[in-house]
Short mmCIF file of N, CA and C in Angstrom, two decimals:
data_model
loop_
_atom_site.label_atom_id
_atom_site.label_comp_id
_atom_site.label_asym_id
_atom_site.label_seq_id
_atom_site.Cartn_x
_atom_site.Cartn_y
_atom_site.Cartn_z
N MET A 1 -23.32 -67.42 -111.94
CA MET A 1 -23.79 -66.93 -110.64
C MET A 1 -24.89 -67.83 -110.07
N GLU A 2 -24.83 -69.09 -110.33
CA GLU A 2 -25.87 -70.00 -109.87
C GLU A 2 -26.04 -69.98 -108.35
N TRP A 3 -24.97 -69.86 -107.61
CA TRP A 3 -25.05 -69.84 -106.14
C TRP A 3 -25.89 -68.65 -105.67
N PHE A 4 -25.76 -67.52 -106.38
CA PHE A 4 -26.47 -66.31 -105.99
C PHE A 4 -27.98 -66.51 -106.09
N GLU A 5 -28.43 -67.07 -107.23
CA GLU A 5 -29.86 -67.33 -107.40
C GLU A 5 -30.35 -68.34 -106.37
N GLN A 6 -29.53 -69.35 -106.09
CA GLN A 6 -29.90 -70.34 -105.07
C GLN A 6 -30.04 -69.68 -103.70
N ALA A 7 -29.11 -68.79 -103.39
CA ALA A 7 -29.15 -68.10 -102.09
C ALA A 7 -30.37 -67.21 -101.99
N ARG A 8 -30.67 -66.46 -103.06
CA ARG A 8 -31.86 -65.59 -103.05
C ARG A 8 -33.14 -66.43 -102.91
N ALA A 9 -33.19 -67.54 -103.62
CA ALA A 9 -34.37 -68.40 -103.54
C ALA A 9 -34.52 -68.96 -102.12
N ALA A 10 -33.43 -69.39 -101.53
CA ALA A 10 -33.47 -69.91 -100.16
C ALA A 10 -33.92 -68.82 -99.20
N GLU A 11 -33.42 -67.61 -99.41
CA GLU A 11 -33.81 -66.48 -98.55
C GLU A 11 -35.31 -66.22 -98.68
N GLN A 12 -35.82 -66.22 -99.90
CA GLN A 12 -37.24 -65.96 -100.10
C GLN A 12 -38.11 -67.05 -99.46
N LEU A 13 -37.59 -68.27 -99.44
CA LEU A 13 -38.31 -69.39 -98.82
C LEU A 13 -38.07 -69.46 -97.31
N ARG A 14 -37.25 -68.55 -96.82
CA ARG A 14 -36.87 -68.52 -95.41
C ARG A 14 -36.15 -69.80 -94.98
N ASP A 15 -35.42 -70.36 -95.92
CA ASP A 15 -34.56 -71.51 -95.63
C ASP A 15 -33.21 -70.92 -95.22
N TRP A 16 -33.18 -70.45 -93.98
CA TRP A 16 -32.03 -69.70 -93.50
C TRP A 16 -30.75 -70.52 -93.53
N ASP A 17 -30.81 -71.80 -93.18
CA ASP A 17 -29.61 -72.63 -93.18
C ASP A 17 -28.97 -72.67 -94.56
N ALA A 18 -29.79 -72.90 -95.57
CA ALA A 18 -29.25 -72.97 -96.94
C ALA A 18 -28.72 -71.61 -97.39
N ALA A 19 -29.48 -70.57 -97.16
CA ALA A 19 -29.05 -69.23 -97.58
C ALA A 19 -27.75 -68.84 -96.88
N ILE A 20 -27.68 -69.07 -95.60
CA ILE A 20 -26.48 -68.71 -94.83
C ILE A 20 -25.28 -69.50 -95.32
N ALA A 21 -25.46 -70.78 -95.56
CA ALA A 21 -24.34 -71.62 -96.05
C ALA A 21 -23.82 -71.12 -97.39
N LEU A 22 -24.73 -70.80 -98.29
CA LEU A 22 -24.32 -70.34 -99.62
C LEU A 22 -23.61 -68.99 -99.56
N VAL A 23 -24.15 -68.07 -98.80
CA VAL A 23 -23.60 -66.72 -98.76
C VAL A 23 -22.31 -66.67 -97.94
N SER A 24 -22.29 -67.33 -96.81
CA SER A 24 -21.10 -67.24 -95.94
C SER A 24 -19.86 -67.81 -96.62
N ALA A 25 -20.04 -68.76 -97.54
CA ALA A 25 -18.90 -69.35 -98.25
C ALA A 25 -18.23 -68.34 -99.18
N ARG A 26 -18.95 -67.25 -99.46
CA ARG A 26 -18.43 -66.23 -100.40
C ARG A 26 -18.40 -64.86 -99.75
N ALA A 27 -18.21 -64.84 -98.45
CA ALA A 27 -18.25 -63.58 -97.70
C ALA A 27 -16.94 -63.35 -96.98
N GLU A 28 -16.53 -62.08 -96.96
CA GLU A 28 -15.32 -61.71 -96.23
C GLU A 28 -15.44 -60.25 -95.79
N CYS A 29 -15.28 -60.04 -94.50
CA CYS A 29 -15.35 -58.69 -93.96
C CYS A 29 -14.17 -57.87 -94.46
N TYR A 30 -14.43 -56.66 -94.87
CA TYR A 30 -13.41 -55.72 -95.34
C TYR A 30 -12.54 -56.28 -96.46
N SER A 31 -13.13 -57.12 -97.30
CA SER A 31 -12.40 -57.65 -98.44
C SER A 31 -12.16 -56.53 -99.45
N THR A 32 -11.06 -56.63 -100.17
CA THR A 32 -10.81 -55.67 -101.25
C THR A 32 -11.73 -55.98 -102.43
N ASP A 33 -12.29 -57.16 -102.45
CA ASP A 33 -13.28 -57.55 -103.45
C ASP A 33 -14.64 -57.10 -102.92
N HIS A 34 -15.21 -56.07 -103.54
CA HIS A 34 -16.46 -55.50 -103.02
C HIS A 34 -17.58 -56.53 -102.96
N SER A 35 -17.61 -57.50 -103.84
CA SER A 35 -18.64 -58.54 -103.80
C SER A 35 -18.52 -59.39 -102.54
N MET A 36 -17.29 -59.72 -102.16
CA MET A 36 -17.08 -60.50 -100.94
C MET A 36 -17.54 -59.71 -99.72
N HIS A 37 -17.24 -58.41 -99.72
CA HIS A 37 -17.67 -57.57 -98.60
C HIS A 37 -19.20 -57.44 -98.57
N ASP A 38 -19.81 -57.22 -99.73
CA ASP A 38 -21.28 -57.15 -99.79
C ASP A 38 -21.90 -58.46 -99.29
N ASN A 39 -21.29 -59.57 -99.66
CA ASN A 39 -21.79 -60.87 -99.20
C ASN A 39 -21.65 -61.00 -97.68
N HIS A 40 -20.61 -60.40 -97.13
CA HIS A 40 -20.45 -60.42 -95.68
C HIS A 40 -21.61 -59.68 -95.01
N LEU A 41 -21.97 -58.53 -95.54
CA LEU A 41 -23.10 -57.77 -94.99
C LEU A 41 -24.40 -58.55 -95.14
N TRP A 42 -24.56 -59.20 -96.27
CA TRP A 42 -25.73 -60.04 -96.52
C TRP A 42 -25.76 -61.19 -95.51
N HIS A 43 -24.60 -61.80 -95.28
CA HIS A 43 -24.49 -62.89 -94.30
C HIS A 43 -24.96 -62.42 -92.93
N MET A 44 -24.53 -61.23 -92.50
CA MET A 44 -24.95 -60.71 -91.20
C MET A 44 -26.47 -60.52 -91.16
N ASP A 45 -27.03 -60.00 -92.26
CA ASP A 45 -28.48 -59.80 -92.32
C ASP A 45 -29.23 -61.13 -92.27
N LEU A 46 -28.68 -62.15 -92.94
CA LEU A 46 -29.31 -63.47 -92.92
C LEU A 46 -29.29 -64.06 -91.51
N LEU A 47 -28.18 -63.89 -90.81
CA LEU A 47 -28.11 -64.37 -89.42
C LEU A 47 -29.18 -63.69 -88.57
N ALA A 48 -29.39 -62.39 -88.80
CA ALA A 48 -30.42 -61.66 -88.05
C ALA A 48 -31.81 -62.17 -88.41
N CYS A 49 -32.06 -62.38 -89.70
CA CYS A 49 -33.37 -62.90 -90.12
C CYS A 49 -33.64 -64.26 -89.50
N ALA A 50 -32.60 -65.06 -89.36
CA ALA A 50 -32.72 -66.40 -88.78
C ALA A 50 -32.77 -66.35 -87.25
N LYS A 51 -32.63 -65.13 -86.72
CA LYS A 51 -32.61 -64.92 -85.26
C LYS A 51 -31.50 -65.72 -84.59
N ARG A 52 -30.39 -65.80 -85.27
CA ARG A 52 -29.23 -66.49 -84.72
C ARG A 52 -28.39 -65.49 -83.91
N PHE A 53 -28.99 -65.05 -82.82
CA PHE A 53 -28.37 -64.02 -82.01
C PHE A 53 -27.09 -64.50 -81.33
N SER A 54 -27.00 -65.77 -81.00
CA SER A 54 -25.77 -66.27 -80.37
C SER A 54 -24.60 -66.21 -81.35
N GLU A 55 -24.85 -66.54 -82.62
CA GLU A 55 -23.78 -66.45 -83.63
C GLU A 55 -23.39 -64.99 -83.85
N LEU A 56 -24.38 -64.13 -83.95
CA LEU A 56 -24.08 -62.71 -84.13
C LEU A 56 -23.31 -62.16 -82.94
N THR A 57 -23.69 -62.59 -81.74
CA THR A 57 -23.01 -62.13 -80.52
C THR A 57 -21.54 -62.55 -80.55
N GLU A 58 -21.29 -63.77 -80.96
CA GLU A 58 -19.91 -64.26 -81.05
C GLU A 58 -19.12 -63.46 -82.08
N LEU A 59 -19.71 -63.27 -83.25
CA LEU A 59 -19.04 -62.50 -84.30
C LEU A 59 -18.86 -61.04 -83.89
N ALA A 60 -19.79 -60.51 -83.12
CA ALA A 60 -19.76 -59.10 -82.71
C ALA A 60 -18.54 -58.77 -81.85
N LEU A 61 -17.91 -59.78 -81.29
CA LEU A 61 -16.71 -59.52 -80.49
C LEU A 61 -15.59 -58.91 -81.32
N THR A 62 -15.56 -59.23 -82.61
CA THR A 62 -14.48 -58.74 -83.47
C THR A 62 -14.96 -58.10 -84.77
N ASP A 63 -16.26 -58.09 -85.01
CA ASP A 63 -16.79 -57.65 -86.30
C ASP A 63 -17.82 -56.54 -86.08
N VAL A 64 -17.49 -55.34 -86.53
CA VAL A 64 -18.38 -54.19 -86.34
C VAL A 64 -19.71 -54.39 -87.05
N HIS A 65 -19.70 -55.05 -88.20
CA HIS A 65 -20.95 -55.26 -88.93
C HIS A 65 -21.87 -56.20 -88.16
N ALA A 66 -21.30 -57.23 -87.58
CA ALA A 66 -22.10 -58.15 -86.75
C ALA A 66 -22.66 -57.41 -85.54
N ARG A 67 -21.84 -56.57 -84.94
CA ARG A 67 -22.29 -55.82 -83.75
C ARG A 67 -23.46 -54.90 -84.09
N ARG A 68 -23.33 -54.18 -85.19
CA ARG A 68 -24.41 -53.27 -85.58
C ARG A 68 -25.67 -54.02 -85.96
N THR A 69 -25.50 -55.11 -86.70
CA THR A 69 -26.65 -55.92 -87.10
C THR A 69 -27.33 -56.52 -85.87
N LEU A 70 -26.54 -57.01 -84.94
CA LEU A 70 -27.08 -57.58 -83.71
C LEU A 70 -27.89 -56.54 -82.94
N ASN A 71 -27.30 -55.38 -82.73
CA ASN A 71 -27.98 -54.34 -81.96
C ASN A 71 -29.27 -53.87 -82.64
N ARG A 72 -29.22 -53.70 -83.94
CA ARG A 72 -30.41 -53.32 -84.70
C ARG A 72 -31.49 -54.40 -84.56
N SER A 73 -31.08 -55.65 -84.66
CA SER A 73 -32.03 -56.77 -84.56
C SER A 73 -32.62 -56.88 -83.17
N LEU A 74 -31.80 -56.67 -82.16
CA LEU A 74 -32.31 -56.71 -80.78
C LEU A 74 -33.39 -55.65 -80.59
N ARG A 75 -33.14 -54.48 -81.15
CA ARG A 75 -34.14 -53.41 -81.07
C ARG A 75 -35.42 -53.81 -81.79
N GLU A 76 -35.29 -54.33 -83.01
CA GLU A 76 -36.45 -54.72 -83.80
C GLU A 76 -37.26 -55.82 -83.12
N GLN A 77 -36.57 -56.67 -82.37
CA GLN A 77 -37.24 -57.78 -81.68
C GLN A 77 -37.77 -57.36 -80.31
N GLY A 78 -37.55 -56.10 -79.93
CA GLY A 78 -38.03 -55.61 -78.65
C GLY A 78 -37.22 -56.14 -77.47
N MET A 79 -35.98 -56.49 -77.73
CA MET A 79 -35.12 -57.07 -76.70
C MET A 79 -34.30 -55.97 -76.02
N GLU A 80 -35.02 -55.06 -75.40
CA GLU A 80 -34.41 -53.90 -74.75
C GLU A 80 -33.44 -54.30 -73.65
N ALA A 81 -33.77 -55.34 -72.89
CA ALA A 81 -32.89 -55.79 -71.81
C ALA A 81 -31.54 -56.26 -72.35
N ALA A 82 -31.56 -56.91 -73.50
CA ALA A 82 -30.30 -57.36 -74.11
C ALA A 82 -29.47 -56.16 -74.56
N LEU A 83 -30.10 -55.15 -75.11
CA LEU A 83 -29.39 -53.92 -75.49
C LEU A 83 -28.79 -53.26 -74.25
N HIS A 84 -29.57 -53.21 -73.19
CA HIS A 84 -29.12 -52.62 -71.93
C HIS A 84 -27.87 -53.37 -71.44
N SER A 85 -27.93 -54.68 -71.47
CA SER A 85 -26.81 -55.50 -71.02
C SER A 85 -25.57 -55.27 -71.89
N ARG A 86 -25.76 -55.19 -73.20
CA ARG A 86 -24.63 -54.95 -74.11
C ARG A 86 -24.03 -53.56 -73.86
N ALA A 87 -24.89 -52.57 -73.64
CA ALA A 87 -24.40 -51.22 -73.34
C ALA A 87 -23.62 -51.22 -72.03
N LYS A 88 -24.14 -51.92 -71.04
CA LYS A 88 -23.47 -52.02 -69.74
C LYS A 88 -22.09 -52.66 -69.89
N ASP A 89 -21.97 -53.62 -70.82
CA ASP A 89 -20.69 -54.31 -71.06
C ASP A 89 -19.73 -53.51 -71.92
N GLY A 90 -20.15 -52.29 -72.31
CA GLY A 90 -19.23 -51.41 -73.03
C GLY A 90 -19.46 -51.29 -74.52
N ASP A 91 -20.51 -51.87 -75.05
CA ASP A 91 -20.81 -51.76 -76.47
C ASP A 91 -21.44 -50.40 -76.73
N ARG A 92 -20.67 -49.49 -77.31
CA ARG A 92 -21.15 -48.12 -77.55
C ARG A 92 -22.30 -48.09 -78.54
N ASP A 93 -22.24 -48.92 -79.57
CA ASP A 93 -23.33 -48.96 -80.53
C ASP A 93 -24.63 -49.38 -79.85
N ALA A 94 -24.56 -50.35 -78.95
CA ALA A 94 -25.75 -50.77 -78.20
C ALA A 94 -26.29 -49.61 -77.37
N LEU A 95 -25.40 -48.83 -76.79
CA LEU A 95 -25.82 -47.65 -76.02
C LEU A 95 -26.58 -46.69 -76.93
N TYR A 96 -26.05 -46.41 -78.11
CA TYR A 96 -26.69 -45.46 -79.02
C TYR A 96 -28.06 -45.97 -79.47
N VAL A 97 -28.14 -47.26 -79.78
CA VAL A 97 -29.42 -47.84 -80.20
C VAL A 97 -30.42 -47.78 -79.04
N LEU A 98 -29.96 -48.09 -77.84
CA LEU A 98 -30.82 -48.05 -76.65
C LEU A 98 -31.31 -46.63 -76.38
N VAL A 99 -30.44 -45.66 -76.44
CA VAL A 99 -30.81 -44.27 -76.18
C VAL A 99 -31.83 -43.79 -77.21
N ARG A 100 -31.60 -44.11 -78.50
CA ARG A 100 -32.57 -43.74 -79.53
C ARG A 100 -33.93 -44.36 -79.25
N LEU A 101 -33.92 -45.64 -78.92
CA LEU A 101 -35.17 -46.34 -78.62
C LEU A 101 -35.91 -45.69 -77.47
N LEU A 102 -35.19 -45.42 -76.40
CA LEU A 102 -35.82 -44.82 -75.22
C LEU A 102 -36.35 -43.42 -75.53
N CYS A 103 -35.58 -42.64 -76.26
CA CYS A 103 -36.03 -41.28 -76.61
C CYS A 103 -37.22 -41.32 -77.56
N GLU A 104 -37.18 -42.21 -78.53
CA GLU A 104 -38.29 -42.30 -79.50
C GLU A 104 -39.58 -42.76 -78.84
N THR A 105 -39.46 -43.46 -77.74
CA THR A 105 -40.65 -43.92 -77.02
C THR A 105 -40.93 -43.03 -75.80
N ARG A 106 -40.40 -41.82 -75.86
CA ARG A 106 -40.63 -40.78 -74.86
C ARG A 106 -40.24 -41.18 -73.44
N ARG A 107 -39.17 -41.95 -73.35
CA ARG A 107 -38.64 -42.33 -72.04
C ARG A 107 -37.27 -41.66 -71.87
N THR A 108 -37.29 -40.33 -71.94
CA THR A 108 -36.03 -39.58 -71.91
C THR A 108 -35.31 -39.70 -70.58
N GLN A 109 -36.05 -39.86 -69.50
CA GLN A 109 -35.39 -40.03 -68.20
C GLN A 109 -34.57 -41.32 -68.19
N GLU A 110 -35.15 -42.40 -68.73
CA GLU A 110 -34.42 -43.67 -68.81
C GLU A 110 -33.21 -43.54 -69.74
N ALA A 111 -33.39 -42.82 -70.83
CA ALA A 111 -32.28 -42.60 -71.76
C ALA A 111 -31.16 -41.83 -71.07
N HIS A 112 -31.54 -40.80 -70.34
CA HIS A 112 -30.55 -39.99 -69.61
C HIS A 112 -29.81 -40.87 -68.60
N ARG A 113 -30.53 -41.71 -67.90
CA ARG A 113 -29.91 -42.60 -66.92
C ARG A 113 -28.94 -43.57 -67.60
N ALA A 114 -29.32 -44.10 -68.75
CA ALA A 114 -28.45 -45.01 -69.49
C ALA A 114 -27.15 -44.31 -69.91
N VAL A 115 -27.29 -43.08 -70.40
CA VAL A 115 -26.09 -42.32 -70.78
C VAL A 115 -25.22 -42.06 -69.55
N GLN A 116 -25.82 -41.66 -68.46
CA GLN A 116 -25.04 -41.40 -67.24
C GLN A 116 -24.37 -42.67 -66.72
N ASP A 117 -25.07 -43.79 -66.81
CA ASP A 117 -24.52 -45.04 -66.30
C ASP A 117 -23.44 -45.64 -67.20
N PHE A 118 -23.64 -45.57 -68.51
CA PHE A 118 -22.77 -46.31 -69.42
C PHE A 118 -21.86 -45.46 -70.29
N GLY A 119 -22.11 -44.16 -70.36
CA GLY A 119 -21.28 -43.31 -71.21
C GLY A 119 -21.38 -41.86 -70.85
N PRO A 120 -21.12 -41.51 -69.59
CA PRO A 120 -21.31 -40.12 -69.18
C PRO A 120 -20.47 -39.12 -69.96
N ASP A 121 -19.34 -39.55 -70.49
CA ASP A 121 -18.47 -38.66 -71.26
C ASP A 121 -18.59 -38.88 -72.76
N ASP A 122 -19.54 -39.68 -73.17
CA ASP A 122 -19.71 -40.01 -74.59
C ASP A 122 -20.50 -38.88 -75.26
N GLN A 123 -19.79 -38.08 -76.03
CA GLN A 123 -20.41 -36.92 -76.68
C GLN A 123 -21.52 -37.31 -77.64
N TYR A 124 -21.33 -38.41 -78.37
CA TYR A 124 -22.34 -38.82 -79.34
C TYR A 124 -23.64 -39.23 -78.64
N ALA A 125 -23.54 -39.93 -77.53
CA ALA A 125 -24.74 -40.31 -76.77
C ALA A 125 -25.49 -39.05 -76.33
N HIS A 126 -24.74 -38.04 -75.91
CA HIS A 126 -25.38 -36.78 -75.51
C HIS A 126 -26.01 -36.08 -76.71
N GLN A 127 -25.37 -36.17 -77.88
CA GLN A 127 -25.95 -35.58 -79.09
C GLN A 127 -27.27 -36.26 -79.46
N ILE A 128 -27.32 -37.57 -79.32
CA ILE A 128 -28.56 -38.28 -79.60
C ILE A 128 -29.66 -37.76 -78.69
N MET A 129 -29.35 -37.64 -77.41
CA MET A 129 -30.34 -37.14 -76.44
C MET A 129 -30.80 -35.73 -76.84
N ALA A 130 -29.86 -34.89 -77.22
CA ALA A 130 -30.18 -33.50 -77.55
C ALA A 130 -31.14 -33.40 -78.73
N ARG A 131 -31.06 -34.34 -79.68
CA ARG A 131 -31.96 -34.32 -80.83
C ARG A 131 -33.41 -34.52 -80.44
N PHE A 132 -33.63 -35.12 -79.30
CA PHE A 132 -35.00 -35.42 -78.87
C PHE A 132 -35.54 -34.41 -77.86
N ARG A 133 -34.72 -33.46 -77.46
CA ARG A 133 -35.20 -32.43 -76.53
C ARG A 133 -36.02 -31.41 -77.31
N PRO A 134 -37.14 -31.01 -76.76
CA PRO A 134 -37.92 -29.99 -77.45
C PRO A 134 -37.14 -28.68 -77.44
N PRO A 135 -37.25 -27.90 -78.51
CA PRO A 135 -36.55 -26.62 -78.54
C PRO A 135 -37.07 -25.69 -77.45
N SER A 136 -36.16 -25.00 -76.83
CA SER A 136 -36.58 -24.04 -75.79
C SER A 136 -36.59 -22.66 -76.43
N ASN A 137 -37.79 -22.17 -76.69
CA ASN A 137 -37.90 -20.85 -77.35
C ASN A 137 -38.38 -19.77 -76.39
N GLY A 138 -38.45 -20.15 -75.12
CA GLY A 138 -38.81 -19.14 -74.12
C GLY A 138 -40.29 -18.94 -73.95
N THR A 139 -41.11 -19.61 -74.76
CA THR A 139 -42.56 -19.45 -74.62
C THR A 139 -43.16 -20.73 -74.06
N GLN A 140 -44.28 -20.60 -73.42
CA GLN A 140 -44.98 -21.76 -72.85
C GLN A 140 -46.32 -21.90 -73.47
#
């Protein structure tokens, strides 16, 4: 498993090029070999750590793991406008991440507008919003 130790060492040193090269050579999305699939998830995480958003964006066109990693990373980097754009383009995961972000930062009106604009019939988006509504118990 020499490659694995080399990849971990490169990751710890933040030598993203080396780590990505080592891991991606042994990665396969939805492989029947669980190690190959785990390496694929690791590869996506390494791309995010390296802030290789253009690569993740390209992969996200066909790879759900890349899409989720990209959206999570955009949120972590405070790139709300990019999430908004992805949601507008039809990325449902981006919509969910955006709505959570807006609700968690007490911008429920903006979250509501995003749901109305990009997924008015999306039940899950509405469920996310509902989790952040204060309970109405009839008392003030």
